[in-house]
Amino acid sequence: MIEIIRAHQLNLMLMLCGACGILILLLFNTRFLSKRNKQIMILMEVIAFLLLWFDRLAYIYAGDSSETGFVMVRLSNFFVFFLTPTIVFAFNLYITDWLMVEGQLKKVPRRLKVVAYMAIAGMVMAVLAAFTDLYYYFAETNTYHRGSGFLLAYIIPVMGPILQYTVIKHYKRIFSRLIYLSLILYLFVPIVCGILQVFTYGISIVNMSMVAVSLSMYILLYLDLNNTVEHAHEIEIQHMQGEKKHMEKLFDQIAMSFVAAAEKKDEYMKGNSQQIAAYARQIAEFSGMDEEECKKVYYAALLHDVGIIGVPDNVIQNQEDPGKWDYEAMRKKPLIGEEILSSITEYPYLSLGAHYSHERYNGTGYPEGLKGEEIPEIARIIAVADAYVTMTSRKRYRGAKPDFIARETLVKGGGDVFDPVFANHMVKIIDSGAGRGTSAEEDRPETEFICYNYREYVTRGITVSDEEKKITFDCEFSEEKDRKFCAPSIILFDSFDGRVHSDEKSIEAYHYLEYGEVWFDKYSITTAAREIEEKIIEEGNGSGKNRKGLHRYEITAGRFEDHVRIVMKSEEYTKEVIVALPSLSKSAIIGLTGENCRVTNISIGSTDNILKDGDIRRIAAPISYIDHLEADLKNIQIDQTRSASTAGIRITGKHRIAFHAQILPSASLVWHCPYVLLFYSANGRVDGDDFREYNLIKLNGEDQGDEEYANNKFTMKKKADFPGWEEWKELGKKGTECVLYVEKKGDQVILKTDHLGISIEDVTTIKEEKPAVYLALTGDQVALTDIRID
């Protein structure tokens, strides 16, 4: 390395001088330094430049016996020895300035004053040495030689930096990491090189190192300033973010004040605005909107109903059916809301949401009757979220509708009443389990009730399943003499909301179906059940009262397929009741009621017994809709969601799959129809080993693609011959011929079909490499027969 430097020393010196000159020009144009600091740095760089320049000249003119050579050798060597302590002095000024300005010291440290005096002394010694041959002398050939006091020239360049280091170390806390590093390099690199210089005659590595560390000082200073600016920028951003959060919190509080004022007008609105806003935000997120857009949607949805403040109380608190409301008054709500929110000019989307959220995609909404994408996007999102929350909320004139009723409304209304994309997103949110559903409190049956008149009160329903339940309660009979019959009883039924209904409107809305009513004696009433059979197992002795004098009752109930077994125990009888349900698709729910009695201490638990085939005696034959000739695959009857499926059909090229589908008579929802399942499993059967579900396509125009294993591009269109959803369901119950066209191209499976006016096309791109892709037919409350594969 030393020999390489020796060979290219003059070129290296010239290059470093050029770099130093450029740095001087940069410093002249630098604005980020204080005036004094900049002057000191320019001085340091000028000294370093001159030091190396004269050192280079000394080597160039060494041995040159001309008059110019004679002068230049002596002049250049003088400046080399003179500028060496001078640069120590300049660096001393740099440290002093930094400590006094950045460190805010009141006095210059004494050690720095000593270094300053030493540097001045060094400069004086360099002048004397030029006339006394103390540091160097010249031979007759005009060549440089070290003098007897040569080492004295290195005392100040070595001792000065050591003292300066002690000061820097003492005040280390004042310097940033990069500045501290630049100072250490500036001090010790030349010292190390100076020690090497003693043993490497003929190479000026000290002076070259001085220029190098001068360059590094500027670079590190620039980097430190950059860090300082970035840090200041971060602090500013944090401050701005803090201010933003404060403003958002303030805005949120103001918005909630508006909401609270609106909710005071109608107690049934309590909490709805927040729910609507939350679902609107989820729809926006599903749509790929950024955080800022999602916030806009949230607050627009939160305040969209604020116009209710201006609607008369007698209209809001009408207990009658909404068909009898003053619609003209209600139609003013969006206009009032817009008027209230239009004064918030910084957030124009708030008034936009209030004004247009009651518009409908098909143009039947108000106040302007806009249709399709004429309606602002934010309002189309709010309309979907608002519809869902409204349907699943309790109103003065009706109870809350269950999720699946709201889901069906959204499915049927997509592309008609609602924006199809946003309606589909809301359906996906419901399917993910993030819907409102019913709370545990709403689901839990009462622990007691009073029933003076016959069926005056019926508890919330207790669902009967294959997991056998045990229900116990105490009963106190009325002591009034004119009340002759006193007894509890149970009602076995099915309804969407798990409650017993008696008025025609509720029966229709909740698809209420009562199978029968059973008492704890020998009596029962059969209504919609195919058959109810009772059998007395044991007769009691009439001494079933507990310590408090109350009558104790016990019910054990379980179900297997379309049969229910109920064991009812009282102080007089223990009887077994077998009920044959109208179909396997129907639910079985028990409601407790009675006449002239008070029921208390209702307890519901499990017997830990799971009923299986043979546990319940059959009293009616299974109902089958697949008693037809079979083709390529076995006929299947799917009584509940995906309760049965065909064997897998391996997709290898182009396939035509045709089958006959009949929606079961018990079906009532639009997704009660055939489904197509794309999947993989080791044995080609649904739920086989290593099962992967790629997509589930419902022939009512829905899909439930699994993004973990595949990407799905699904499109559904209603054709001109689409008959409307109610007729669509009726046609399905009569039976229809379905045809699927399936093709596999590389990692894609393309499926096309037209079903009763609904055109479906799906492209499933499979993400993983598996040896096969299979297709199976399944569904919900549908019979699939005559399945043919071409």
Short mmCIF file of C-alpha atoms in Angstrom, two decimals, residues 39 141 301 372 390 724:
data_model
loop_
_atom_site.label_atom_id
_atom_site.label_comp_id
_atom_site.label_asym_id
_atom_site.label_seq_id
_atom_site.Cartn_x
_atom_site.Cartn_y
_atom_site.Cartn_z
CA GLN A 39 -15.95 31.30 7.96
CA THR A 141 21.43 19.46 -5.24
CA ALA A 301 -73.28 8.00 7.50
CA GLY A 372 -77.87 4.44 -10.73
CA THR A 390 -83.18 -0.38 9.86
CA GLY A 724 -88.76 -11.13 -10.56
#
